[in-house]
Short mmCIF file of C-alpha atoms and ligand atoms in Angstrom, two decimals:
data_model
loop_
_atom_site.label_atom_id
_atom_site.label_comp_id
_atom_site.label_asym_id
_atom_site.label_seq_id
_atom_site.Cartn_x
_atom_site.Cartn_y
_atom_site.Cartn_z
CA MET A 1 145.10 78.64 -185.73
CA ALA A 2 143.40 77.80 -182.39
CA TYR A 3 144.85 79.47 -179.35
CA GLY A 4 143.95 78.42 -175.84
CA LEU A 5 144.02 80.27 -172.56
CA PHE A 6 147.06 80.36 -170.28
CA VAL A 7 146.02 80.75 -166.64
CA THR A 8 148.49 80.79 -163.74
CA PHE A 9 147.92 80.52 -159.98
CA GLU A 10 150.23 82.29 -157.58
CA GLY A 11 150.45 83.07 -153.89
CA PRO A 12 152.27 82.30 -150.65
CA GLU A 13 152.69 78.74 -149.32
CA GLY A 14 149.48 76.88 -148.52
CA ALA A 15 147.24 79.48 -150.16
CA GLY A 16 145.02 76.81 -151.74
CA LYS A 17 146.23 76.87 -155.36
CA THR A 18 146.10 73.11 -155.81
CA THR A 19 142.61 72.96 -154.28
CA LEU A 20 141.34 75.74 -156.56
CA ILE A 21 142.94 74.29 -159.70
CA ARG A 22 141.26 70.91 -159.11
CA ALA A 23 137.86 72.62 -158.78
CA LEU A 24 138.34 74.77 -161.88
CA GLU A 25 139.60 71.82 -163.90
CA ALA A 26 136.26 70.09 -163.35
CA ARG A 27 134.26 73.20 -164.29
CA VAL A 28 136.27 73.83 -167.46
CA ARG A 29 135.72 70.21 -168.49
CA GLU A 30 131.96 70.43 -167.76
CA ALA A 31 131.87 73.47 -170.05
CA GLY A 32 133.22 71.28 -172.89
CA MET A 33 136.74 72.68 -173.02
CA THR A 34 139.94 70.71 -172.46
CA PRO A 35 141.90 71.70 -169.38
CA VAL A 36 145.59 70.87 -168.95
CA VAL A 37 146.71 70.96 -165.33
CA THR A 38 150.39 71.45 -164.72
CA ARG A 39 152.82 73.01 -162.29
CA GLU A 40 156.23 74.56 -161.77
CA PRO A 41 158.56 73.20 -160.78
CA GLY A 42 157.86 69.59 -161.61
CA ALA A 43 156.23 68.89 -164.99
CA GLY A 44 157.52 65.90 -166.98
CA GLU A 45 160.62 63.82 -166.23
CA PHE A 46 162.96 66.81 -166.52
CA GLY A 47 160.75 68.87 -164.20
CA LYS A 48 160.53 66.09 -161.61
CA THR A 49 164.32 65.84 -161.42
CA VAL A 50 164.72 69.62 -161.10
CA ARG A 51 161.94 69.74 -158.47
CA SER A 52 163.64 67.19 -156.28
CA LEU A 53 166.94 69.11 -156.52
CA LEU A 54 165.14 72.32 -155.56
CA LEU A 55 162.82 71.17 -152.81
CA GLU A 56 164.12 67.91 -151.33
CA GLY A 57 167.83 68.59 -150.97
CA GLY A 58 169.96 70.81 -148.74
CA GLU A 59 170.83 74.46 -149.16
CA ILE A 60 171.45 75.81 -152.69
CA ALA A 61 173.30 79.03 -153.62
CA HIS A 62 170.71 81.66 -154.57
CA PRO A 63 171.89 82.08 -158.20
CA ALA A 64 171.88 78.29 -158.65
CA GLU A 65 168.33 78.17 -157.28
CA LEU A 66 167.27 80.87 -159.76
CA PHE A 67 168.73 79.02 -162.75
CA LEU A 68 167.12 75.73 -161.73
CA PHE A 69 163.66 77.34 -161.62
CA LEU A 70 164.36 78.96 -165.00
CA ALA A 71 165.57 75.71 -166.55
CA ASP A 72 162.40 73.98 -165.40
CA ARG A 73 160.31 76.81 -166.88
CA ALA A 74 162.10 76.90 -170.24
CA GLN A 75 161.59 73.16 -170.72
CA HIS A 76 157.98 73.32 -169.51
CA VAL A 77 157.00 76.21 -171.81
CA GLU A 78 158.62 74.65 -174.86
CA THR A 79 157.47 71.06 -174.45
CA LEU A 80 154.08 71.37 -172.74
CA ILE A 81 152.57 74.85 -172.42
CA LYS A 82 153.08 76.17 -175.95
CA PRO A 83 151.91 72.95 -177.67
CA ALA A 84 148.79 72.80 -175.45
CA LEU A 85 147.91 76.44 -176.20
CA ALA A 86 148.43 75.84 -179.90
CA GLU A 87 145.80 73.06 -179.65
CA GLY A 88 143.31 75.51 -178.08
CA LYS A 89 143.49 74.03 -174.55
CA VAL A 90 143.02 75.86 -171.25
CA VAL A 91 146.32 75.53 -169.39
CA LEU A 92 145.94 75.78 -165.59
CA CYS A 93 149.47 76.19 -164.22
CA ASP A 94 150.32 76.11 -160.50
CA ARG A 95 153.03 78.82 -160.20
CA HIS A 96 155.01 80.38 -163.05
CA ALA A 97 157.27 83.38 -163.72
CA ASP A 98 155.71 85.64 -161.04
CA SER A 99 156.90 83.17 -158.40
CA THR A 100 160.48 83.52 -159.62
CA TYR A 101 160.26 87.30 -159.51
CA VAL A 102 158.77 87.32 -156.02
CA TYR A 103 160.73 84.48 -154.38
CA GLN A 104 164.15 84.90 -156.02
CA ALA A 105 164.24 88.70 -156.58
CA ILE A 106 162.02 90.21 -153.87
CA ALA A 107 162.46 87.67 -151.06
CA ARG A 108 165.99 86.35 -151.80
CA GLY A 109 167.28 89.75 -152.95
CA LEU A 110 168.62 88.87 -156.44
CA ASP A 111 168.66 91.73 -158.98
CA PRO A 112 164.98 92.31 -160.00
CA THR A 113 165.84 93.65 -163.46
CA PHE A 114 167.99 90.62 -164.23
CA VAL A 115 165.33 88.23 -162.91
CA ARG A 116 162.66 89.84 -165.11
CA GLN A 117 164.92 89.58 -168.18
CA ALA A 118 165.86 85.99 -167.37
CA ASN A 119 162.18 85.09 -166.99
CA THR A 120 161.44 86.56 -170.43
CA PHE A 121 164.33 84.59 -171.90
CA ALA A 122 163.10 81.34 -170.30
CA THR A 123 159.52 81.79 -171.51
CA GLY A 124 160.43 83.10 -174.96
CA GLY A 125 158.19 86.07 -174.10
CA LEU A 126 155.07 84.00 -173.33
CA LYS A 127 152.95 85.64 -170.62
CA PRO A 128 149.86 84.32 -168.83
CA ASP A 129 146.54 85.61 -170.16
CA LEU A 130 145.23 85.58 -166.62
CA THR A 131 146.76 85.07 -163.18
CA PHE A 132 144.91 84.35 -159.95
CA LEU A 133 146.73 85.58 -156.88
CA LEU A 134 145.50 83.75 -153.79
CA ASP A 135 146.32 86.11 -150.98
CA LEU A 136 146.50 85.27 -147.29
CA PRO A 137 148.75 86.05 -144.30
CA ALA A 138 151.95 83.96 -144.45
CA GLU A 139 151.28 82.48 -140.99
CA VAL A 140 147.87 81.16 -142.07
CA GLY A 141 149.24 79.40 -145.16
CA LEU A 142 152.16 77.87 -143.25
CA ALA A 143 149.84 76.62 -140.52
CA ARG A 144 147.74 74.85 -143.18
CA LEU A 145 150.85 73.06 -144.45
CA SER A 146 152.04 71.92 -141.03
CA ASN A 147 149.25 69.30 -141.07
CA ARG A 148 150.15 68.10 -144.57
CA GLU A 149 151.32 64.56 -145.26
CA GLY A 150 155.01 64.61 -146.25
CA GLY A 151 155.70 67.69 -144.08
CA GLN A 152 157.45 70.85 -145.22
CA ASP A 153 159.88 71.27 -148.14
CA ARG A 154 163.11 73.32 -148.20
CA LEU A 155 161.34 76.59 -149.08
CA ASP A 156 158.44 76.11 -146.64
CA ARG A 157 161.09 76.01 -143.89
CA ALA A 158 162.44 79.51 -144.69
CA PRO A 159 161.93 82.07 -141.87
CA LEU A 160 158.54 83.77 -141.48
CA GLU A 161 160.05 87.09 -142.59
CA PHE A 162 160.90 85.51 -145.97
CA HIS A 163 157.28 84.40 -146.44
CA GLN A 164 156.01 87.86 -145.45
CA LYS A 165 158.21 89.41 -148.17
CA VAL A 166 156.76 86.88 -150.61
CA ARG A 167 153.21 87.93 -149.75
CA GLN A 168 154.00 91.63 -150.12
CA GLY A 169 155.90 91.01 -153.37
CA PHE A 170 152.85 89.35 -154.91
CA LEU A 171 150.56 92.18 -153.74
CA ASP A 172 152.89 94.76 -155.31
CA LEU A 173 152.91 92.82 -158.60
CA ALA A 174 149.09 92.69 -158.58
CA ALA A 175 148.98 96.47 -158.12
CA GLU A 176 151.35 96.84 -161.11
CA GLU A 177 149.29 94.61 -163.42
CA PRO A 178 145.64 94.74 -162.30
CA GLY A 179 144.36 93.66 -165.73
CA ARG A 180 146.22 90.35 -165.67
CA ILE A 181 146.49 89.56 -161.95
CA ILE A 182 143.20 88.98 -160.15
CA LEU A 183 143.39 89.10 -156.38
CA LEU A 184 141.42 86.45 -154.47
CA ASP A 185 140.91 86.38 -150.70
CA ALA A 186 142.33 82.93 -149.90
CA THR A 187 141.16 83.02 -146.27
CA GLN A 188 137.61 82.48 -147.55
CA ASP A 189 135.93 79.09 -147.70
CA PRO A 190 137.27 77.09 -150.73
CA LYS A 191 133.81 77.19 -152.39
CA ASN A 192 133.78 81.01 -152.28
CA VAL A 193 137.31 81.16 -153.70
CA GLU A 194 136.23 78.82 -156.52
CA SER A 195 133.10 80.89 -157.35
CA ALA A 196 135.06 84.14 -157.50
CA ALA A 197 137.73 82.56 -159.74
CA PHE A 198 135.22 80.88 -162.05
CA ALA A 199 133.28 84.14 -162.46
CA THR A 200 136.45 85.86 -163.71
CA LEU A 201 137.43 82.92 -165.89
CA SER A 202 133.99 82.96 -167.53
CA GLU A 203 134.20 86.68 -168.23
CA ARG A 204 137.48 86.08 -170.07
CA THR A 205 136.44 82.96 -171.97
CA VAL A 206 133.49 83.06 -174.34
CA HIS A 207 133.11 79.23 -174.24
CA LEU A 208 132.66 79.15 -170.44
CA ARG A 209 129.82 81.67 -170.28
N1 T5A B 1 159.15 78.62 -156.08
C1 T5A B 1 158.43 78.19 -157.15
C2 T5A B 1 160.17 79.58 -156.21
O1 T5A B 1 160.84 79.92 -155.22
N2 T5A B 1 160.41 80.10 -157.45
C3 T5A B 1 159.71 79.70 -158.56
O2 T5A B 1 159.98 80.19 -159.67
C4 T5A B 1 158.67 78.71 -158.40
C5 T5A B 1 157.89 78.24 -159.61
C6 T5A B 1 157.02 75.13 -154.78
C7 T5A B 1 157.99 76.01 -154.01
O3 T5A B 1 158.91 76.60 -154.92
C8 T5A B 1 158.88 78.01 -154.76
C9 T5A B 1 157.55 78.32 -154.18
C10 T5A B 1 157.27 77.13 -153.29
O4 T5A B 1 157.93 77.35 -152.06
P1 T5A B 1 155.10 73.56 -154.00
O5 T5A B 1 155.12 72.27 -153.23
O6 T5A B 1 154.68 73.50 -155.40
O7 T5A B 1 156.50 74.24 -153.89
O8 T5A B 1 154.35 74.52 -153.06
P2 T5A B 1 153.15 75.48 -153.28
O9 T5A B 1 153.05 75.89 -154.69
O10 T5A B 1 153.30 76.57 -152.26
O11 T5A B 1 151.91 74.58 -152.98
P3 T5A B 1 151.39 74.09 -151.63
O12 T5A B 1 151.03 72.65 -151.82
O13 T5A B 1 152.32 74.41 -150.54
O14 T5A B 1 150.07 74.93 -151.40
P4 T5A B 1 148.79 75.22 -152.29
O15 T5A B 1 148.74 74.37 -153.51
O16 T5A B 1 148.68 76.67 -152.48
O17 T5A B 1 147.65 74.80 -151.28
P5 T5A B 1 146.70 73.49 -151.25
O18 T5A B 1 145.59 73.64 -152.17
O19 T5A B 1 147.60 72.28 -151.36
O20 T5A B 1 146.14 73.64 -149.78
C11 T5A B 1 146.96 73.52 -148.63
C12 T5A B 1 146.08 73.04 -147.45
O21 T5A B 1 145.11 74.04 -147.16
C13 T5A B 1 143.78 73.54 -147.34
C14 T5A B 1 143.90 72.28 -148.20
O22 T5A B 1 142.87 71.37 -147.94
C15 T5A B 1 145.28 71.76 -147.78
O23 T5A B 1 145.17 71.03 -146.59
N3 T5A B 1 143.00 74.61 -147.99
C16 T5A B 1 142.20 75.46 -147.31
N4 T5A B 1 141.90 75.55 -146.01
C17 T5A B 1 141.04 76.56 -145.65
N5 T5A B 1 140.48 77.45 -146.54
C18 T5A B 1 140.77 77.36 -147.86
N6 T5A B 1 140.25 78.23 -148.73
C19 T5A B 1 141.67 76.34 -148.30
N7 T5A B 1 142.17 76.00 -149.51
C20 T5A B 1 142.98 74.95 -149.30
#
C-alpha cells in the first residue's frame, strides 16, 4: 500500500511556518507529488469550531485547553492525516503534537508525562516522519505578528516569559530527537529558510530528488 510523508512545522509565534509551508507546497507539486496543507488547530468544520474556542475567546482553564487541542488532533489525524498518508500524499501540517508538549506541558506547567501519553492516545501512535523547527527569539516572532491583519490571538498575548519557555522547550525537544526534528534559523531571509528546508525534504524523499 502507498504511504506518504508526514511533515510537521513547529516553532514560536511568528516564526514563518505558514510562509515556508506555502513555498514548499509549490515545490512538492512541481516535483509531481501531491501535497496536502493543513494545520492544528483548525482543520475541517470540527477543527474550525475548536480553534475559535481556543484562540478567539476569553481565558480557559489549562486542562480544558489541553483537551481541546487533543480533541482537534484526534479528529484531524483520523479524518484527514491518516487517509491522505494512505493515498501516498505529502502532508504538510502547521503545528502538531510537539506544540502541545511545549505549550501545555513546558510553558503552562501541566504534567509532561501525562501530556506525552495523551498525545499518543490522540494520534493513535502516529508520529511525523520529519519536523521542521523554525527557531527565532520570541521577541522577533511577536514583533512580526504585531503588524498582522486581525491582530493577536489569545495565546499570542501571553507574557514574553511564556513565549521564551516555548522557544527553549522546542530547542530541548530538537536535542532529544535530532533525527526527526530539523532545526532551521528562522531569522534568515524566507528564501534561505525555504532552500534549507527543501534540501532536507529532498534527502528524505526519493521522488523530490
Ligand atoms: N498551540 C497550538 C498550543 O498551545 N498547543 C497546540 O497543541 C497547538 C497545535 C496557534 C496557537 O495555538 C498554540 C500555538 C499558537 O499560539 P496560530 O494562529 O496557528 O495559533 O499561530 P502560529 O502557528 O504561531 O502561526 P502564526 O501565523 O502566528 O505564525 P507563522 O505561521 O509561524 O508565521 P507566518 O508565516 O504567518 O509569518 C508571520 C509574519 O512574518 C513574516 C511573514 O511575512 C508574516 O508577516 N515572515 C518573515 N519575516 C522575516 N523573515 C522571515 N524569514 C519571515 N518569514 C515570515
